[in-house]
Coordinates of C-alpha atoms in Angstrom, one line a residue:
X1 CA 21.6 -45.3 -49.2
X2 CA 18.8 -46.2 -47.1
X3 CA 20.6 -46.2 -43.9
X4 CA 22.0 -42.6 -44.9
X5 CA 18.5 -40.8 -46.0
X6 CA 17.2 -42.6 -42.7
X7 CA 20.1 -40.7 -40.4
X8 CA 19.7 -37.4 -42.9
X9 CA 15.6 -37.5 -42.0
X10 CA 16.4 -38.1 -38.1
X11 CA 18.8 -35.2 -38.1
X12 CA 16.2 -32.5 -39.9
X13 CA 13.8 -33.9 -37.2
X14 CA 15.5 -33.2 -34.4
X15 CA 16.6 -30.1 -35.6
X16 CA 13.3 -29.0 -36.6
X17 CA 12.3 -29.9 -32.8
X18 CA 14.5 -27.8 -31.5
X19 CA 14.1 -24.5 -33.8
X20 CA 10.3 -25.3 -32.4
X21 CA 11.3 -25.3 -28.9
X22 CA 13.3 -22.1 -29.0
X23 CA 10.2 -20.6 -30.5
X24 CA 8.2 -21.5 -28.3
X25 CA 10.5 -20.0 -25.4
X26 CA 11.0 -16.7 -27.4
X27 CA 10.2 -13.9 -25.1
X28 CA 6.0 -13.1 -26.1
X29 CA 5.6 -9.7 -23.9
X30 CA 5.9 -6.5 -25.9
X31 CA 8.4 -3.8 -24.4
X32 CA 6.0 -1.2 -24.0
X33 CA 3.6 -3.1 -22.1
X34 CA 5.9 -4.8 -19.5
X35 CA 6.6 -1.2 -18.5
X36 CA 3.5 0.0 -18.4
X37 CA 2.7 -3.5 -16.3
X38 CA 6.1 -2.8 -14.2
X39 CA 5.4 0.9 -13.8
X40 CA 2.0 0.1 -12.3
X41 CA 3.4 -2.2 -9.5
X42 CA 5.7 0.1 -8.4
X43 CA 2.9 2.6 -7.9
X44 CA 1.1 0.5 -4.9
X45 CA 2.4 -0.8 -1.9
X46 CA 1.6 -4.6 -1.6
X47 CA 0.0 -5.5 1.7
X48 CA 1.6 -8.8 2.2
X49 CA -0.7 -11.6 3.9
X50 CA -0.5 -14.7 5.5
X51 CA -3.1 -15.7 3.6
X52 CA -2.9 -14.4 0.2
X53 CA 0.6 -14.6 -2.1
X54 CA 0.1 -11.3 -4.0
X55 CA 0.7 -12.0 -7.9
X56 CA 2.4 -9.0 -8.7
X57 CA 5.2 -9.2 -6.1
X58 CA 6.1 -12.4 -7.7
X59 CA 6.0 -10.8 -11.4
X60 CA 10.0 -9.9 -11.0
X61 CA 10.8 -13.4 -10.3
X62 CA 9.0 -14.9 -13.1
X63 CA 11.2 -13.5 -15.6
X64 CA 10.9 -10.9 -18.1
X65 CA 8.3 -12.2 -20.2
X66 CA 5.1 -10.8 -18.7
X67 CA 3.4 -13.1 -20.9
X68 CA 4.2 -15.8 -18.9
X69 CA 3.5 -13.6 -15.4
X70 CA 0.5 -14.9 -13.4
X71 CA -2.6 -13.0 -13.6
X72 CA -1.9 -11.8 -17.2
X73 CA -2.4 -13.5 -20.6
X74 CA -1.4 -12.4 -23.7
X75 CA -3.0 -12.8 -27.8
X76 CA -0.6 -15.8 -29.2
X77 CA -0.2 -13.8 -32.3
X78 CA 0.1 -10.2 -31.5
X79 CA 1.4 -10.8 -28.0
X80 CA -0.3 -7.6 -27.0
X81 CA -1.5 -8.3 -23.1
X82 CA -5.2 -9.1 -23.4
X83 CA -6.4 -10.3 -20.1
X84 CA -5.1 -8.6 -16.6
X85 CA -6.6 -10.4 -13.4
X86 CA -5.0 -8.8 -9.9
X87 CA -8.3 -9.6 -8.0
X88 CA -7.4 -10.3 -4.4
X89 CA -3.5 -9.1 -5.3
X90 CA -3.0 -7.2 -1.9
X91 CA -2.9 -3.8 -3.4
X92 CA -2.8 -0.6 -1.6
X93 CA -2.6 3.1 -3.1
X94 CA -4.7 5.3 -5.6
X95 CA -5.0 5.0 -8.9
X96 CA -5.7 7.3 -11.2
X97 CA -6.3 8.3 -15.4
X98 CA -2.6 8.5 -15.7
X99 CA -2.4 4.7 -14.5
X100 CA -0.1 3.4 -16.9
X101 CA -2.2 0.5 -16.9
X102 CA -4.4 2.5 -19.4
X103 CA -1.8 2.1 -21.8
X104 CA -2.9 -1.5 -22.2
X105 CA -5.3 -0.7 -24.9
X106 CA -5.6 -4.5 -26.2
X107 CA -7.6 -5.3 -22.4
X108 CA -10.4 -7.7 -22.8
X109 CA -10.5 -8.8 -19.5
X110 CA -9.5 -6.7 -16.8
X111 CA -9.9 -8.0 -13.1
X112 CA -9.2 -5.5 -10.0
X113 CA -11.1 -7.0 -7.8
X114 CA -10.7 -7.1 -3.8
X115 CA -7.9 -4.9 -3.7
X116 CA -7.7 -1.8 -1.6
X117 CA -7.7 1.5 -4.0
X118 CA -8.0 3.7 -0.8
X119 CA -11.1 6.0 -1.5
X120 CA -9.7 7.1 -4.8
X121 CA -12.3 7.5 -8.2
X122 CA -12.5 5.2 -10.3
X123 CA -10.7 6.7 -13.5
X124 CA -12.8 8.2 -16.5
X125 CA -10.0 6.7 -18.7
X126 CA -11.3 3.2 -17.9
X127 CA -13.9 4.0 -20.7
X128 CA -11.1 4.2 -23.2
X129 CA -10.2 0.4 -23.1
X130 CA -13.2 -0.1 -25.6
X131 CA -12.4 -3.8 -26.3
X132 CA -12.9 -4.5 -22.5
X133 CA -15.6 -7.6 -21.9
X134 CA -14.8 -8.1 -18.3
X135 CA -15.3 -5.3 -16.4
X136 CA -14.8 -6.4 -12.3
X137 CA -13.9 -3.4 -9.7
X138 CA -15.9 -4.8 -6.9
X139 CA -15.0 -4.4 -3.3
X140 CA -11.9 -2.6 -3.9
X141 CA -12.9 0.6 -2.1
X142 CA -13.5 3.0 -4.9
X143 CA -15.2 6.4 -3.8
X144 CA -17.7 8.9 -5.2
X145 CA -19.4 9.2 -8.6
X146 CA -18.8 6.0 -11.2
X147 CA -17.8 7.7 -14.5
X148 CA -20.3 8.3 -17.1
X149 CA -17.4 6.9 -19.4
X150 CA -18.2 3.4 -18.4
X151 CA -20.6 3.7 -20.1
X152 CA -19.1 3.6 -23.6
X153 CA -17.5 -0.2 -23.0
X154 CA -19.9 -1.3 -25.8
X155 CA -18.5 -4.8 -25.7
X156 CA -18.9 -6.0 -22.0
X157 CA -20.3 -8.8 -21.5
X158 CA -19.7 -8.4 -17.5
X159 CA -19.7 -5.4 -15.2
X160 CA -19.1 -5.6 -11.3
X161 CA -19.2 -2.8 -9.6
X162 CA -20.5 -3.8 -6.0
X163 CA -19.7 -3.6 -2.6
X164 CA -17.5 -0.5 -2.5
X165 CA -18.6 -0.2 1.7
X166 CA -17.0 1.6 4.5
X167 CA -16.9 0.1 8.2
X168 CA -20.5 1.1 8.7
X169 CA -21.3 -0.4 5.9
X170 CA -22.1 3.2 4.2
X171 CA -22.2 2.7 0.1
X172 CA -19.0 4.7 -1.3
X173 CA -20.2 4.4 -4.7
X174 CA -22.6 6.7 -6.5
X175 CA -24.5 6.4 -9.6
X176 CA -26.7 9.3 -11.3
X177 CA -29.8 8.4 -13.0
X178 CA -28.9 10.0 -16.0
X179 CA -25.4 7.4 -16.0
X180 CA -27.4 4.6 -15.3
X181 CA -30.1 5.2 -18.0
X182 CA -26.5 5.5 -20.4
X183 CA -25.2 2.3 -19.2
X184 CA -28.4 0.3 -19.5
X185 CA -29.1 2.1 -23.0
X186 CA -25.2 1.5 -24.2
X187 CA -24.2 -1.8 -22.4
X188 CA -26.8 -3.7 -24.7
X189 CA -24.5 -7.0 -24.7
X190 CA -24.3 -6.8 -21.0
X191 CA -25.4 -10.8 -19.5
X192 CA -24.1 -10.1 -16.2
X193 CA -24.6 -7.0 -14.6
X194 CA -23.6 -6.1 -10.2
X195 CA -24.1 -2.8 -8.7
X196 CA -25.1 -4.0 -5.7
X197 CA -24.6 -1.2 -2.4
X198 CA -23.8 1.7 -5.2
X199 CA -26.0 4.6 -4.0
X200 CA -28.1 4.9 -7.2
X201 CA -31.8 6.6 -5.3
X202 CA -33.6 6.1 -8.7
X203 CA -36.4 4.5 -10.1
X204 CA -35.5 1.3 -12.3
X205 CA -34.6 2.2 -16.0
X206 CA -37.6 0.7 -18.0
X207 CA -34.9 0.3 -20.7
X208 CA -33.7 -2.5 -19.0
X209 CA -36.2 -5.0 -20.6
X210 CA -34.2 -4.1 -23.6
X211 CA -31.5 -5.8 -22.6
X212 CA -32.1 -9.4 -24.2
X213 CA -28.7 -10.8 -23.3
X214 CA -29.2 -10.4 -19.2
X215 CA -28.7 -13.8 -16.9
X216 CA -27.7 -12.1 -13.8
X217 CA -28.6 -8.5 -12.5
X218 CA -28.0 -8.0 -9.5
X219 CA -29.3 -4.6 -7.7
X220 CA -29.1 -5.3 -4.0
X221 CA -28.8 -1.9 -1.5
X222 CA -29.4 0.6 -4.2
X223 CA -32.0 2.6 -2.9
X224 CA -34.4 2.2 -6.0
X225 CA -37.7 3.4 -6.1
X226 CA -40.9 3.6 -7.6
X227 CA -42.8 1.1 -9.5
X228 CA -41.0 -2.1 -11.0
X229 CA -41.2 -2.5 -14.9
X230 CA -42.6 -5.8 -15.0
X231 CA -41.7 -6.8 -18.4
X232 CA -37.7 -7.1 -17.0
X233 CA -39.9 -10.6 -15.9
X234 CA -40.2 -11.4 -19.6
X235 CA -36.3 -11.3 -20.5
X236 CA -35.8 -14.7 -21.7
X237 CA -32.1 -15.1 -20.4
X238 CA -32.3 -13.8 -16.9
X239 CA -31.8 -16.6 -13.9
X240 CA -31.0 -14.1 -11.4
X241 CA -32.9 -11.1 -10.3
X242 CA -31.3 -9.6 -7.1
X243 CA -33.2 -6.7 -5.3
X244 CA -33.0 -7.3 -1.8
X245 CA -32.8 -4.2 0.8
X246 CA -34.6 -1.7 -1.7
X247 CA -37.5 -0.8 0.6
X248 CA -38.9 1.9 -1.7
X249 CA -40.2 0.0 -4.5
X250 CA -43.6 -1.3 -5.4
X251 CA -45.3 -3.6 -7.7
X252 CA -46.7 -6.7 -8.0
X253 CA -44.4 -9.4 -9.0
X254 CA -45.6 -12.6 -11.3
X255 CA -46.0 -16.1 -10.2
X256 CA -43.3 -18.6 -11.3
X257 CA -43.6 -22.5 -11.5
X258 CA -41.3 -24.7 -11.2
X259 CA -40.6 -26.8 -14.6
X260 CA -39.3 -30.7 -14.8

């Protein structure tokens, strides 16, 4: 009797192993987002480089559980696609509010990074992915005026927006004053915040002593002016304060000592 309840127990083991490993394979990626994900390859050509393996060309051979794609990750109980990194992914072409990528409304993390979006705007529908809080579009040759909808990703946490530069190292980017007093007024959980080489030509938003959860800021090539609030100084996160090649502003800047 022993002997039998012994070989009974082994057998529910092993099938219970296995019922766990065919779960664990099941296919995670939701239908409607592996076409908006496929849809939005096809859209760009993929510069291929010696030194760079682009992650979406590889996406196809992967399988058909985008889950499991690299550069994407996906909620273990919703499976709905939650982070999208295609930094440095060889990209080439516009892309636009209709970008089916905007159908990824679950985004919390969303990394475009050193690709090259060929002078196109950066899309006002990038504001609607509201649960976004990683923002990074940096050096990925976006043009003209960054959308006052940015502005209404309440949760970031990070934003990169720097070095959109042609050849002559012209800024491509442009911020108004009134957008940047929005996203300093908005963004209040921002700690990490790059604009560095976006053509703002605006005085520093005093607002920005507000800000409590600020470690980096970096503002390099803006062309602020005027006087510099001084109390940003008394922020009790910040480690980096970046402001080189802003000629026009003025101020006297505190003393820091070093602390063992």
């Amino acid at each position: 009797m022993a002997s039998s309840s012994t070989h009974v127990f082994l057998l529910s083991l092993v099938f219970l192993m296995i019922v766990f490993q065919l779960s664990s394979h099941q296919q995670l990626c939701r239908k409607d987002e592996y076409l908006a994900l496929m849809q939005f390859k096809d859209s760009f050509v993929i510069e291929r480089q010696a030194s760079a393996c682009p992650k979406v060309d590889l996406w196809k051979s992967q399988g058909v559980d985008c889950c499991s794609w690299e550069g994407i990750w996906c909620d273990q109980n919703t499976s709905h696609v939650i982070g999208l990194d295609l930094s440095n992914s060889c990209l080439f072409g516009s892309i636009n509010s209709s970008s089916s990528l905007f159908r990824l409304g679950h985004l919390q993390y969303f990394n475009l990074a050193l690709n090259d979006f060929n002078f196109s705007k950066i899309p006002s529908t990038m504001g609607n992915l509201s649960r976004l809080t990683y923002l990074n579009l940096s050096g990925s040759f976006f043009f003209g005026q960054i959308p006052h909808e940015i502005s209404k990703l309440s949760n970031l946490a990070k934003l990169d927006l720097s070095f959109h530069v042609d050849c002559s190292n012209q800024e491509l980017l442009e911020l108004q004053r009134s957008d940047l007093n929005s996203l300093v007024q908005n963004l209040t959980k921002l700690e990490w915040l790059d604009l560095s080489s976006v053509d703002i030509n605006s005085p520093i938003p005093r607002a920005l002593a507000n800000m409590s959860s600020l470690t980096y800021l970096h503002f390099s090539q803006c062309g602020l002016f005027g006087k510099f609030p001084t109390n940003i100084f008394q922020l009790p996160k910040l480690q980096v304060l970046d402001l080189d090649n802003n000629w026009e502003i003025s101020g006297n800047f505190p003393e820091f000592h070093s602390h063992n």
